[in-house]
Amino acid sequence: MSEQTQERGADAERRVVVVGAGMAGVQTAVALREQGFTGTVTLIGAEPHQPYDRPPLSKAVLLGTAEGSAFDVDFEALGIELRLGCEALGLRPGAHVLDTSGGPVPYDVLVVATGAEPVRLPGADGVPGVHLLRTLDDAERLRPVLARQHDIVVVGAGWIGAEFATAAREAGCAVTVVEAADRPLARALPAEVAAPMTAWYADAGAVLRTHARVERVEPGHVLLDDGSRLPAGAVVVGIGARPATAWLAGSGVELGAHGEILADERLRTSVPDVHAVGDCASFPSGRYGERLLVHHWDNALQGPRTVAADIVGAGTGEAPAVYDPVPYFWSEQFGRFVQYAGHHTSADTTLWRGDPSGPAWTVCWLRDERLIALLAVGRPRDLAQGRRLIEAGARMDPRLLADPARPLKTATV
């Protein structure tokens, strides 16, 4: 019997269970098949719906221009077993068993892809008219709210708050966004970069109130800590998300300060035969010299290839390349297409390309004259070229880089 045949035979006996049926989970299951895994693959999802993509929820699904966003994947043809409406409850690594609401599920290899869950507004649970926007059911509940053109209060001026406010204004709703910090995107971007975005709210007819904290929510109103009382036919809470990992308590899987799974450079956890991918896991970045926790779609798309390669490679003795991507995400808000690539916190230089009061501009972050991150507003070519330059570790000429008429790729040293 050839070595290759033996490997296929060994694979056929292995059971991979993927818990979490979002982008990261679905892509892991698909990547296993694409990379030749012949064992059983079971995909477990807590929601009863066919697995779906999340970005359209705050756009087309919310506005009623699309009925859903199910992945275009033929799970049956790929030999992927779906178990939907099945919630993960616990993990017994010694027994190689995942405990779920549908009973125990044995595994040889487990992939945790349970994503993140929204942070709830204290005291608002159970108050009529308070909404989150994370799931398909959330979007379906909010669609008629927009159709009735309610006065809406959005709590949080982060990415999801801005995207929802955009959709609500398009639907003709009166929108007030309440933000505890002094600016939008306070946790994501430096003050000088987020500052131009403040005007976007007024331009779109939305009211942005910064330095404002919610005291309490009542049916029909939001009370702020300064005594203000805002009319609210609906309240949408977008104050962040945390890894959905509480069910791993007592399992031995090592978690970080934010509840994230501490995965290694191949997205393996501290427990043998358990991987973690997507929003629920952080990973060490050699490129940036720190551990990254990335809550964005592209990370959930890219990471599964490393996980699948590690699982398939375990049967062949081949080690896959480490996972060290250039993080990337985008956001559509107030008529602008915003893209970000890289990780800017260690930058020693910030350069602007274009006028931030205009419709199109870019911010570049350098460290030792190498491009490490950029934010592009309405300049997709900058983003595409910049992402490649970051991956290459290219050294840049700051004087040339600051010229918005010059293509980024021509500003290298």
mmCIF file of C-alpha atoms in Angstrom:
data_model
loop_
_atom_site.group_PDB
_atom_site.id
_atom_site.type_symbol
_atom_site.label_atom_id
_atom_site.label_comp_id
_atom_site.label_asym_id
_atom_site.label_seq_id
_atom_site.Cartn_x
_atom_site.Cartn_y
_atom_site.Cartn_z
ATOM 1 C CA MET A 1 0.000 0.000 0.000
ATOM 2 C CA SER A 2 1.408 3.399 -0.975
ATOM 3 C CA GLU A 3 2.119 6.053 1.639
ATOM 4 C CA GLN A 4 -0.467 8.343 0.021
ATOM 5 C CA THR A 5 -3.146 5.628 0.215
ATOM 6 C CA GLN A 6 -2.319 5.032 3.865
ATOM 7 C CA GLU A 7 -2.710 8.752 4.560
ATOM 8 C CA ARG A 8 -6.128 8.812 2.883
ATOM 9 C CA GLY A 9 -7.169 5.782 4.887
ATOM 10 C CA ALA A 10 -6.071 7.396 8.136
ATOM 11 C CA ASP A 11 -7.973 10.570 7.221
ATOM 12 C CA ALA A 12 -11.144 8.593 6.544
ATOM 13 C CA GLU A 13 -11.195 7.471 10.169
ATOM 14 C CA ARG A 14 -10.836 10.978 11.629
ATOM 15 C CA ARG A 15 -13.784 13.035 12.802
ATOM 16 C CA VAL A 16 -13.511 16.821 12.597
ATOM 17 C CA VAL A 17 -16.207 18.773 14.401
ATOM 18 C CA VAL A 18 -16.502 22.502 13.713
ATOM 19 C CA VAL A 19 -18.550 24.413 16.275
ATOM 20 C CA GLY A 20 -19.863 27.709 14.935
ATOM 21 C CA ALA A 21 -21.572 28.063 11.547
ATOM 22 C CA GLY A 22 -20.582 31.606 10.629
ATOM 23 C CA MET A 23 -17.951 32.578 8.078
ATOM 24 C CA ALA A 24 -15.030 31.051 10.001
ATOM 25 C CA GLY A 25 -16.784 27.759 10.649
ATOM 26 C CA VAL A 26 -18.167 27.346 7.140
ATOM 27 C CA GLN A 27 -14.850 28.227 5.514
ATOM 28 C CA THR A 28 -13.012 25.756 7.753
ATOM 29 C CA ALA A 29 -15.322 22.936 6.711
ATOM 30 C CA VAL A 30 -15.016 23.886 3.032
ATOM 31 C CA ALA A 31 -11.213 24.286 3.247
ATOM 32 C CA LEU A 32 -10.869 20.806 4.745
ATOM 33 C CA ARG A 33 -12.549 19.320 1.680
ATOM 34 C CA GLU A 34 -10.627 21.565 -0.712
ATOM 35 C CA GLN A 35 -7.363 20.418 0.855
ATOM 36 C CA GLY A 36 -8.259 16.763 0.477
ATOM 37 C CA PHE A 37 -9.521 15.760 3.907
ATOM 38 C CA THR A 38 -11.597 12.576 3.535
ATOM 39 C CA GLY A 39 -12.808 12.026 7.089
ATOM 40 C CA THR A 40 -16.138 13.113 8.520
ATOM 41 C CA VAL A 41 -16.798 16.836 8.885
ATOM 42 C CA THR A 42 -19.637 18.016 11.116
ATOM 43 C CA LEU A 43 -20.614 21.689 11.274
ATOM 44 C CA ILE A 44 -22.593 22.709 14.354
ATOM 45 C CA GLY A 45 -24.509 26.003 14.503
ATOM 46 C CA ALA A 46 -26.526 27.476 17.350
ATOM 47 C CA GLU A 47 -29.002 29.199 15.014
ATOM 48 C CA PRO A 48 -31.674 27.227 13.126
ATOM 49 C CA HIS A 49 -31.016 29.051 9.844
ATOM 50 C CA GLN A 50 -28.872 27.825 6.984
ATOM 51 C CA PRO A 51 -25.365 29.255 7.559
ATOM 52 C CA TYR A 52 -25.227 32.866 6.379
ATOM 53 C CA ASP A 53 -22.860 35.793 5.929
ATOM 54 C CA ARG A 54 -23.145 38.714 8.367
ATOM 55 C CA PRO A 55 -22.062 41.917 6.519
ATOM 56 C CA PRO A 56 -25.312 42.178 4.502
ATOM 57 C CA LEU A 57 -27.332 42.206 7.749
ATOM 58 C CA SER A 58 -26.543 45.876 8.368
ATOM 59 C CA LYS A 59 -27.169 46.768 4.733
ATOM 60 C CA ALA A 60 -29.282 44.863 2.194
ATOM 61 C CA VAL A 61 -31.117 42.534 4.609
ATOM 62 C CA LEU A 62 -31.908 45.373 7.008
ATOM 63 C CA LEU A 63 -33.265 47.605 4.241
ATOM 64 C CA GLY A 64 -35.285 44.817 2.669
ATOM 65 C CA THR A 65 -33.360 44.746 -0.609
ATOM 66 C CA ALA A 66 -32.320 41.129 0.103
ATOM 67 C CA GLU A 67 -34.188 38.383 1.913
ATOM 68 C CA GLY A 68 -31.115 36.724 3.357
ATOM 69 C CA SER A 69 -27.417 36.090 2.956
ATOM 70 C CA ALA A 70 -27.026 32.313 3.026
ATOM 71 C CA PHE A 71 -23.642 31.019 1.900
ATOM 72 C CA ASP A 72 -23.585 29.545 -1.589
ATOM 73 C CA VAL A 73 -22.208 26.219 -0.401
ATOM 74 C CA ASP A 74 -23.552 22.771 -1.275
ATOM 75 C CA PHE A 75 -22.868 21.125 2.080
ATOM 76 C CA GLU A 76 -24.394 17.821 1.012
ATOM 77 C CA ALA A 77 -22.207 17.560 -2.088
ATOM 78 C CA LEU A 78 -19.127 18.287 0.022
ATOM 79 C CA GLY A 79 -20.067 15.633 2.544
ATOM 80 C CA ILE A 80 -20.408 18.160 5.371
ATOM 81 C CA GLU A 81 -22.994 17.247 7.999
ATOM 82 C CA LEU A 82 -24.974 20.222 9.312
ATOM 83 C CA ARG A 83 -26.373 20.253 12.829
ATOM 84 C CA LEU A 84 -28.310 23.493 13.201
ATOM 85 C CA GLY A 85 -30.146 24.867 16.204
ATOM 86 C CA CYS A 86 -27.555 23.090 18.316
ATOM 87 C CA GLU A 87 -25.730 25.120 20.981
ATOM 88 C CA ALA A 88 -22.294 24.311 22.405
ATOM 89 C CA LEU A 89 -22.515 23.882 26.176
ATOM 90 C CA GLY A 90 -19.137 22.548 27.228
ATOM 91 C CA LEU A 91 -15.973 20.716 26.269
ATOM 92 C CA ARG A 92 -14.389 17.583 27.751
ATOM 93 C CA PRO A 93 -10.974 17.397 26.083
ATOM 94 C CA GLY A 94 -9.868 14.276 27.946
ATOM 95 C CA ALA A 95 -12.791 12.354 26.502
ATOM 96 C CA HIS A 96 -12.669 14.200 23.152
ATOM 97 C CA VAL A 97 -16.333 15.150 23.553
ATOM 98 C CA LEU A 98 -18.206 18.375 22.788
ATOM 99 C CA ASP A 99 -21.337 18.758 24.912
ATOM 100 C CA THR A 100 -24.223 20.421 23.078
ATOM 101 C CA SER A 101 -27.916 21.111 23.533
ATOM 102 C CA GLY A 102 -28.467 18.174 21.178
ATOM 103 C CA GLY A 103 -26.334 15.792 23.219
ATOM 104 C CA PRO A 104 -22.640 14.844 23.349
ATOM 105 C CA VAL A 105 -20.658 14.925 20.094
ATOM 106 C CA PRO A 106 -17.391 12.945 19.948
ATOM 107 C CA TYR A 107 -14.501 14.311 17.901
ATOM 108 C CA ASP A 108 -10.932 13.547 16.917
ATOM 109 C CA VAL A 109 -10.259 17.192 16.049
ATOM 110 C CA LEU A 110 -12.395 20.129 17.196
ATOM 111 C CA VAL A 111 -12.399 23.589 15.613
ATOM 112 C CA VAL A 112 -13.918 26.368 17.728
ATOM 113 C CA ALA A 113 -15.411 29.095 15.541
ATOM 114 C CA THR A 114 -18.136 30.444 17.811
ATOM 115 C CA GLY A 115 -17.388 34.076 16.951
ATOM 116 C CA ALA A 116 -18.302 37.009 19.159
ATOM 117 C CA GLU A 117 -21.464 38.131 20.887
ATOM 118 C CA PRO A 118 -22.625 41.725 21.312
ATOM 119 C CA VAL A 119 -22.045 43.561 24.571
ATOM 120 C CA ARG A 120 -25.427 44.355 26.097
ATOM 121 C CA LEU A 121 -26.438 47.711 27.518
ATOM 122 C CA PRO A 122 -26.758 47.363 31.308
ATOM 123 C CA GLY A 123 -30.338 47.573 32.483
ATOM 124 C CA ALA A 124 -31.806 47.420 28.978
ATOM 125 C CA ASP A 125 -32.558 43.698 28.728
ATOM 126 C CA GLY A 126 -36.281 43.112 28.409
ATOM 127 C CA VAL A 127 -37.135 46.761 27.734
ATOM 128 C CA PRO A 128 -39.485 46.930 24.726
ATOM 129 C CA GLY A 129 -37.936 48.406 21.606
ATOM 130 C CA VAL A 130 -34.288 47.675 22.485
ATOM 131 C CA HIS A 131 -32.415 45.834 19.725
ATOM 132 C CA LEU A 132 -29.030 44.346 18.928
ATOM 133 C CA LEU A 133 -27.787 43.767 15.367
ATOM 134 C CA ARG A 134 -25.756 40.583 15.195
ATOM 135 C CA THR A 135 -27.962 37.829 13.791
ATOM 136 C CA LEU A 136 -30.397 37.309 10.928
ATOM 137 C CA ASP A 137 -33.257 37.319 13.438
ATOM 138 C CA ASP A 138 -32.035 40.684 14.767
ATOM 139 C CA ALA A 139 -32.088 42.147 11.245
ATOM 140 C CA GLU A 140 -35.556 40.723 10.577
ATOM 141 C CA ARG A 141 -36.888 42.320 13.773
ATOM 142 C CA LEU A 142 -35.363 45.679 12.845
ATOM 143 C CA ARG A 143 -36.561 45.760 9.248
ATOM 144 C CA PRO A 144 -40.178 46.759 10.069
ATOM 145 C CA VAL A 145 -38.859 49.303 12.597
ATOM 146 C CA LEU A 146 -37.061 51.104 9.775
ATOM 147 C CA ALA A 147 -40.054 50.736 7.491
ATOM 148 C CA ARG A 148 -42.226 52.565 10.063
ATOM 149 C CA GLN A 149 -39.656 55.398 10.178
ATOM 150 C CA HIS A 150 -39.401 55.528 13.947
ATOM 151 C CA ASP A 151 -37.254 57.959 15.898
ATOM 152 C CA ILE A 152 -34.205 55.804 16.558
ATOM 153 C CA VAL A 153 -31.446 56.150 19.142
ATOM 154 C CA VAL A 154 -28.231 54.291 18.361
ATOM 155 C CA VAL A 155 -25.987 53.664 21.363
ATOM 156 C CA GLY A 156 -22.364 53.525 20.213
ATOM 157 C CA ALA A 157 -20.602 55.297 17.331
ATOM 158 C CA GLY A 158 -18.397 52.392 16.320
ATOM 159 C CA TRP A 159 -18.440 50.562 12.992
ATOM 160 C CA ILE A 160 -21.774 48.809 13.520
ATOM 161 C CA GLY A 161 -23.417 51.949 14.960
ATOM 162 C CA ALA A 162 -22.378 54.023 11.954
ATOM 163 C CA GLU A 163 -23.541 51.357 9.491
ATOM 164 C CA PHE A 164 -26.917 51.014 11.184
ATOM 165 C CA ALA A 165 -27.333 54.810 11.390
ATOM 166 C CA THR A 166 -26.594 54.957 7.661
ATOM 167 C CA ALA A 167 -29.298 52.402 6.877
ATOM 168 C CA ALA A 168 -31.796 54.094 9.198
ATOM 169 C CA ARG A 169 -31.256 57.472 7.518
ATOM 170 C CA GLU A 170 -31.671 55.856 4.100
ATOM 171 C CA ALA A 171 -34.991 54.483 5.356
ATOM 172 C CA GLY A 172 -36.088 57.988 6.393
ATOM 173 C CA CYS A 173 -35.789 57.592 10.167
ATOM 174 C CA ALA A 174 -34.761 60.376 12.531
ATOM 175 C CA VAL A 175 -31.500 59.137 14.074
ATOM 176 C CA THR A 176 -29.568 60.196 17.163
ATOM 177 C CA VAL A 177 -26.279 58.436 17.887
ATOM 178 C CA VAL A 178 -25.089 58.499 21.490
ATOM 179 C CA GLU A 179 -21.382 57.954 22.156
ATOM 180 C CA ALA A 180 -19.687 57.953 25.573
ATOM 181 C CA ALA A 181 -16.286 58.908 24.115
ATOM 182 C CA ASP A 182 -15.357 62.250 22.595
ATOM 183 C CA ARG A 183 -15.517 61.019 19.000
ATOM 184 C CA PRO A 184 -16.683 58.199 16.742
ATOM 185 C CA LEU A 185 -14.552 55.052 16.528
ATOM 186 C CA ALA A 186 -12.654 56.026 19.664
ATOM 187 C CA ARG A 187 -11.448 52.472 20.312
ATOM 188 C CA ALA A 188 -10.451 51.839 16.696
ATOM 189 C CA LEU A 189 -8.703 54.990 15.438
ATOM 190 C CA PRO A 190 -6.558 57.846 16.779
ATOM 191 C CA ALA A 191 -8.368 61.094 17.540
ATOM 192 C CA GLU A 192 -6.948 63.015 14.579
ATOM 193 C CA VAL A 193 -8.062 60.301 12.138
ATOM 194 C CA ALA A 194 -11.563 59.885 13.558
ATOM 195 C CA ALA A 195 -12.124 63.656 13.821
ATOM 196 C CA PRO A 196 -13.092 64.193 10.139
ATOM 197 C CA MET A 197 -15.694 61.444 10.445
ATOM 198 C CA THR A 198 -17.663 63.431 13.013
ATOM 199 C CA ALA A 199 -19.026 65.696 10.256
ATOM 200 C CA TRP A 200 -20.334 62.696 8.302
ATOM 201 C CA TYR A 201 -23.211 62.271 10.752
ATOM 202 C CA ALA A 202 -24.540 65.817 10.322
ATOM 203 C CA ASP A 203 -24.030 65.629 6.558
ATOM 204 C CA ALA A 204 -26.321 62.585 6.528
ATOM 205 C CA GLY A 205 -28.915 64.260 8.752
ATOM 206 C CA ALA A 206 -28.074 62.215 11.859
ATOM 207 C CA VAL A 207 -27.413 63.772 15.272
ATOM 208 C CA LEU A 208 -24.188 62.672 16.986
ATOM 209 C CA ARG A 209 -23.947 63.262 20.723
ATOM 210 C CA THR A 210 -20.501 62.576 22.180
ATOM 211 C CA HIS A 211 -19.503 62.584 25.879
ATOM 212 C CA ALA A 212 -22.986 61.121 26.411
ATOM 213 C CA ARG A 213 -23.768 58.112 28.582
ATOM 214 C CA VAL A 214 -27.073 56.307 28.853
ATOM 215 C CA GLU A 215 -28.550 56.541 32.349
ATOM 216 C CA ARG A 216 -31.458 54.237 31.563
ATOM 217 C CA VAL A 217 -33.828 53.165 28.804
ATOM 218 C CA GLU A 218 -37.599 53.405 29.173
ATOM 219 C CA PRO A 219 -40.252 52.396 26.659
ATOM 220 C CA GLY A 220 -40.199 55.217 24.111
ATOM 221 C CA HIS A 221 -37.289 57.169 25.607
ATOM 222 C CA VAL A 222 -33.586 57.134 26.400
ATOM 223 C CA LEU A 223 -32.383 59.112 29.409
ATOM 224 C CA LEU A 224 -28.792 60.388 29.369
ATOM 225 C CA ASP A 225 -26.605 61.123 32.367
ATOM 226 C CA ASP A 226 -26.836 64.878 31.715
ATOM 227 C CA GLY A 227 -30.601 64.771 32.158
ATOM 228 C CA SER A 228 -31.455 64.774 28.455
ATOM 229 C CA ARG A 229 -34.478 62.727 27.431
ATOM 230 C CA LEU A 230 -34.402 61.451 23.850
ATOM 231 C CA PRO A 231 -37.515 60.135 22.073
ATOM 232 C CA ALA A 232 -36.877 56.602 20.884
ATOM 233 C CA GLY A 233 -39.343 54.458 19.015
ATOM 234 C CA ALA A 234 -36.438 51.994 18.936
ATOM 235 C CA VAL A 235 -33.008 51.743 20.513
ATOM 236 C CA VAL A 236 -30.178 49.914 18.743
ATOM 237 C CA VAL A 237 -27.180 48.981 20.877
ATOM 238 C CA GLY A 238 -23.761 48.760 19.212
ATOM 239 C CA ILE A 239 -21.215 49.102 22.021
ATOM 240 C CA GLY A 240 -18.859 46.303 21.050
ATOM 241 C CA ALA A 241 -18.577 42.552 21.041
ATOM 242 C CA ARG A 242 -16.728 39.960 23.080
ATOM 243 C CA PRO A 243 -15.617 36.449 22.120
ATOM 244 C CA ALA A 244 -18.367 33.869 22.597
ATOM 245 C CA THR A 245 -16.320 31.533 24.767
ATOM 246 C CA ALA A 246 -18.092 31.385 28.138
ATOM 247 C CA TRP A 247 -19.114 27.798 27.354
ATOM 248 C CA LEU A 248 -15.433 26.775 27.491
ATOM 249 C CA ALA A 249 -15.185 27.448 31.244
ATOM 250 C CA GLY A 250 -13.407 24.595 32.996
ATOM 251 C CA SER A 251 -12.267 22.994 29.729
ATOM 252 C CA GLY A 252 -8.596 23.866 30.079
ATOM 253 C CA VAL A 253 -8.626 25.960 26.908
ATOM 254 C CA GLU A 254 -6.537 29.031 27.785
ATOM 255 C CA LEU A 255 -8.364 32.349 27.449
ATOM 256 C CA GLY A 256 -7.074 35.926 27.396
ATOM 257 C CA ALA A 257 -8.154 39.053 29.234
ATOM 258 C CA HIS A 258 -11.092 39.654 26.879
ATOM 259 C CA GLY A 259 -12.284 36.052 26.934
ATOM 260 C CA GLU A 260 -10.553 35.285 23.636
ATOM 261 C CA ILE A 261 -8.976 31.902 23.002
ATOM 262 C CA LEU A 262 -5.197 32.219 22.992
ATOM 263 C CA ALA A 263 -4.319 30.372 19.793
ATOM 264 C CA ASP A 264 -0.772 29.800 18.564
ATOM 265 C CA GLU A 265 0.754 30.687 15.194
ATOM 266 C CA ARG A 266 -1.123 27.782 13.552
ATOM 267 C CA LEU A 267 -4.376 28.566 15.354
ATOM 268 C CA ARG A 268 -4.059 25.658 17.781
ATOM 269 C CA THR A 269 -5.297 26.112 21.338
ATOM 270 C CA SER A 270 -3.622 25.087 24.597
ATOM 271 C CA VAL A 271 -5.600 21.827 24.487
ATOM 272 C CA PRO A 272 -4.472 19.049 22.098
ATOM 273 C CA ASP A 273 -6.633 18.467 19.015
ATOM 274 C CA VAL A 274 -8.540 21.736 19.472
ATOM 275 C CA HIS A 275 -8.130 24.694 17.084
ATOM 276 C CA ALA A 276 -9.729 28.145 17.221
ATOM 277 C CA VAL A 277 -10.409 30.576 14.395
ATOM 278 C CA GLY A 278 -12.213 33.837 13.690
ATOM 279 C CA ASP A 279 -13.601 36.385 16.146
ATOM 280 C CA CYS A 280 -13.248 34.093 19.161
ATOM 281 C CA ALA A 281 -9.452 33.717 18.949
ATOM 282 C CA SER A 282 -6.323 35.850 19.083
ATOM 283 C CA PHE A 283 -3.043 34.865 17.460
ATOM 284 C CA PRO A 284 0.587 35.988 17.766
ATOM 285 C CA SER A 285 1.691 38.235 14.916
ATOM 286 C CA GLY A 286 5.376 38.165 14.047
ATOM 287 C CA ARG A 287 4.731 41.016 11.627
ATOM 288 C CA TYR A 288 3.496 43.328 14.384
ATOM 289 C CA GLY A 289 5.230 41.810 17.407
ATOM 290 C CA GLU A 290 2.081 41.397 19.449
ATOM 291 C CA ARG A 291 -1.001 39.224 19.811
ATOM 292 C CA LEU A 292 -3.924 40.330 17.621
ATOM 293 C CA LEU A 293 -7.638 39.866 18.213
ATOM 294 C CA VAL A 294 -9.356 40.735 14.927
ATOM 295 C CA HIS A 295 -13.157 40.963 14.818
ATOM 296 C CA HIS A 296 -13.535 41.298 11.075
ATOM 297 C CA TRP A 297 -14.806 39.298 8.116
ATOM 298 C CA ASP A 298 -11.476 38.874 6.326
ATOM 299 C CA ASN A 299 -9.882 37.203 9.355
ATOM 300 C CA ALA A 300 -12.754 34.708 9.422
ATOM 301 C CA LEU A 301 -12.157 34.057 5.716
ATOM 302 C CA GLN A 302 -8.354 33.651 5.819
ATOM 303 C CA GLY A 303 -7.768 31.808 9.089
ATOM 304 C CA PRO A 304 -9.642 28.613 8.132
ATOM 305 C CA ARG A 305 -7.082 27.796 5.434
ATOM 306 C CA THR A 306 -4.360 27.621 8.085
ATOM 307 C CA VAL A 307 -6.555 25.490 10.356
ATOM 308 C CA ALA A 308 -7.417 23.067 7.553
ATOM 309 C CA ALA A 309 -3.767 22.835 6.475
ATOM 310 C CA ASP A 310 -2.708 22.053 10.039
ATOM 311 C CA ILE A 311 -5.349 19.330 10.376
ATOM 312 C CA VAL A 312 -4.553 17.785 7.007
ATOM 313 C CA GLY A 313 -0.814 18.188 7.600
ATOM 314 C CA ALA A 314 -1.039 16.344 10.916
ATOM 315 C CA GLY A 315 -1.587 13.173 8.940
ATOM 316 C CA THR A 316 1.358 13.819 6.617
ATOM 317 C CA GLY A 317 3.904 15.363 8.964
ATOM 318 C CA GLU A 318 3.863 18.599 6.965
ATOM 319 C CA ALA A 319 3.664 21.834 8.941
ATOM 320 C CA PRO A 320 1.687 24.660 7.282
ATOM 321 C CA ALA A 321 2.847 28.228 7.088
ATOM 322 C CA VAL A 322 2.151 30.260 10.208
ATOM 323 C CA TYR A 323 -0.888 32.510 10.318
ATOM 324 C CA ASP A 324 0.297 36.116 10.161
ATOM 325 C CA PRO A 325 -2.025 38.102 7.877
ATOM 326 C CA VAL A 326 -2.245 41.805 7.239
ATOM 327 C CA PRO A 327 -5.606 42.523 8.911
ATOM 328 C CA TYR A 328 -8.194 44.051 6.593
ATOM 329 C CA PHE A 329 -11.735 45.329 6.899
ATOM 330 C CA TRP A 330 -14.150 47.704 5.241
ATOM 331 C CA SER A 331 -17.216 49.681 6.205
ATOM 332 C CA GLU A 332 -19.883 51.462 4.170
ATOM 333 C CA GLN A 333 -21.198 54.482 6.037
ATOM 334 C CA PHE A 334 -22.869 57.755 5.123
ATOM 335 C CA GLY A 335 -22.144 57.333 1.426
ATOM 336 C CA ARG A 336 -18.460 56.553 1.944
ATOM 337 C CA PHE A 337 -16.470 53.376 1.429
ATOM 338 C CA VAL A 338 -13.943 53.080 4.257
ATOM 339 C CA GLN A 339 -11.163 50.480 4.114
ATOM 340 C CA TYR A 340 -8.396 49.665 6.567
ATOM 341 C CA ALA A 341 -5.388 47.375 6.271
ATOM 342 C CA GLY A 342 -2.668 46.591 8.790
ATOM 343 C CA HIS A 343 -2.251 47.472 12.466
ATOM 344 C CA HIS A 344 -1.189 51.006 13.343
ATOM 345 C CA THR A 345 -0.504 51.037 17.100
ATOM 346 C CA SER A 346 3.299 50.796 16.832
ATOM 347 C CA ALA A 347 3.630 53.509 14.151
ATOM 348 C CA ASP A 348 6.118 56.334 14.600
ATOM 349 C CA THR A 349 4.870 58.453 11.662
ATOM 350 C CA THR A 350 1.404 59.376 10.357
ATOM 351 C CA LEU A 351 1.001 60.781 6.833
ATOM 352 C CA TRP A 352 -2.108 62.095 5.085
ATOM 353 C CA ARG A 353 -2.872 61.763 1.381
ATOM 354 C CA GLY A 354 -5.583 64.192 0.359
ATOM 355 C CA ASP A 355 -7.873 66.567 2.237
ATOM 356 C CA PRO A 356 -9.766 64.866 5.099
ATOM 357 C CA SER A 357 -12.637 67.324 4.660
ATOM 358 C CA GLY A 358 -13.102 66.062 1.113
ATOM 359 C CA PRO A 359 -14.738 62.897 -0.230
ATOM 360 C CA ALA A 360 -11.522 60.886 -0.739
ATOM 361 C CA TRP A 361 -8.385 60.681 1.420
ATOM 362 C CA THR A 362 -5.962 58.212 2.948
ATOM 363 C CA VAL A 363 -3.996 58.012 6.168
ATOM 364 C CA CYS A 364 -0.730 56.046 6.154
ATOM 365 C CA TRP A 365 1.107 54.808 9.240
ATOM 366 C CA LEU A 366 4.844 54.082 9.065
ATOM 367 C CA ARG A 367 7.327 52.448 11.414
ATOM 368 C CA ASP A 368 11.008 52.922 10.559
ATOM 369 C CA GLU A 369 9.816 54.260 7.183
ATOM 370 C CA ARG A 370 7.989 51.007 6.399
ATOM 371 C CA LEU A 371 4.268 51.083 5.728
ATOM 372 C CA ILE A 372 2.460 49.126 8.465
ATOM 373 C CA ALA A 373 -1.157 50.316 8.102
ATOM 374 C CA LEU A 374 -3.453 52.594 6.143
ATOM 375 C CA LEU A 375 -7.021 53.827 6.190
ATOM 376 C CA ALA A 376 -8.517 54.730 2.814
ATOM 377 C CA VAL A 377 -11.746 56.688 2.386
ATOM 378 C CA GLY A 378 -12.971 56.513 -1.199
ATOM 379 C CA ARG A 379 -9.509 55.547 -2.464
ATOM 380 C CA PRO A 380 -9.668 51.783 -3.133
ATOM 381 C CA ARG A 381 -6.515 51.861 -5.277
ATOM 382 C CA ASP A 382 -4.530 53.178 -2.307
ATOM 383 C CA LEU A 383 -5.840 50.322 -0.214
ATOM 384 C CA ALA A 384 -5.082 47.619 -2.780
ATOM 385 C CA GLN A 385 -1.545 48.855 -3.400
ATOM 386 C CA GLY A 386 -0.912 49.635 0.246
ATOM 387 C CA ARG A 387 -1.943 46.193 1.407
ATOM 388 C CA ARG A 388 0.622 44.619 -0.885
ATOM 389 C CA LEU A 389 3.295 47.075 0.285
ATOM 390 C CA ILE A 390 2.558 46.204 3.912
ATOM 391 C CA GLU A 391 2.835 42.496 3.143
ATOM 392 C CA ALA A 392 6.164 43.119 1.424
ATOM 393 C CA GLY A 393 7.516 45.264 4.280
ATOM 394 C CA ALA A 394 8.313 47.972 1.738
ATOM 395 C CA ARG A 395 10.309 51.025 2.765
ATOM 396 C CA MET A 396 8.599 54.256 1.701
ATOM 397 C CA ASP A 397 9.706 57.779 0.814
ATOM 398 C CA PRO A 398 7.503 59.939 3.098
ATOM 399 C CA ARG A 399 7.669 62.937 0.764
ATOM 400 C CA LEU A 400 6.432 60.928 -2.218
ATOM 401 C CA LEU A 401 3.892 59.047 -0.107
ATOM 402 C CA ALA A 402 2.184 62.271 0.977
ATOM 403 C CA ASP A 403 1.410 63.233 -2.645
ATOM 404 C CA PRO A 404 -2.185 62.020 -3.276
ATOM 405 C CA ALA A 405 -1.694 62.246 -7.044
ATOM 406 C CA ARG A 406 1.113 59.692 -6.941
ATOM 407 C CA PRO A 407 0.256 55.968 -6.880
ATOM 408 C CA LEU A 408 1.348 54.423 -3.591
ATOM 409 C CA LYS A 409 3.421 51.771 -5.307
ATOM 410 C CA THR A 410 5.626 54.483 -6.841
ATOM 411 C CA ALA A 411 6.474 55.973 -3.422
ATOM 412 C CA THR A 412 8.839 53.179 -2.383
ATOM 413 C CA VAL A 413 12.523 53.753 -1.757
#
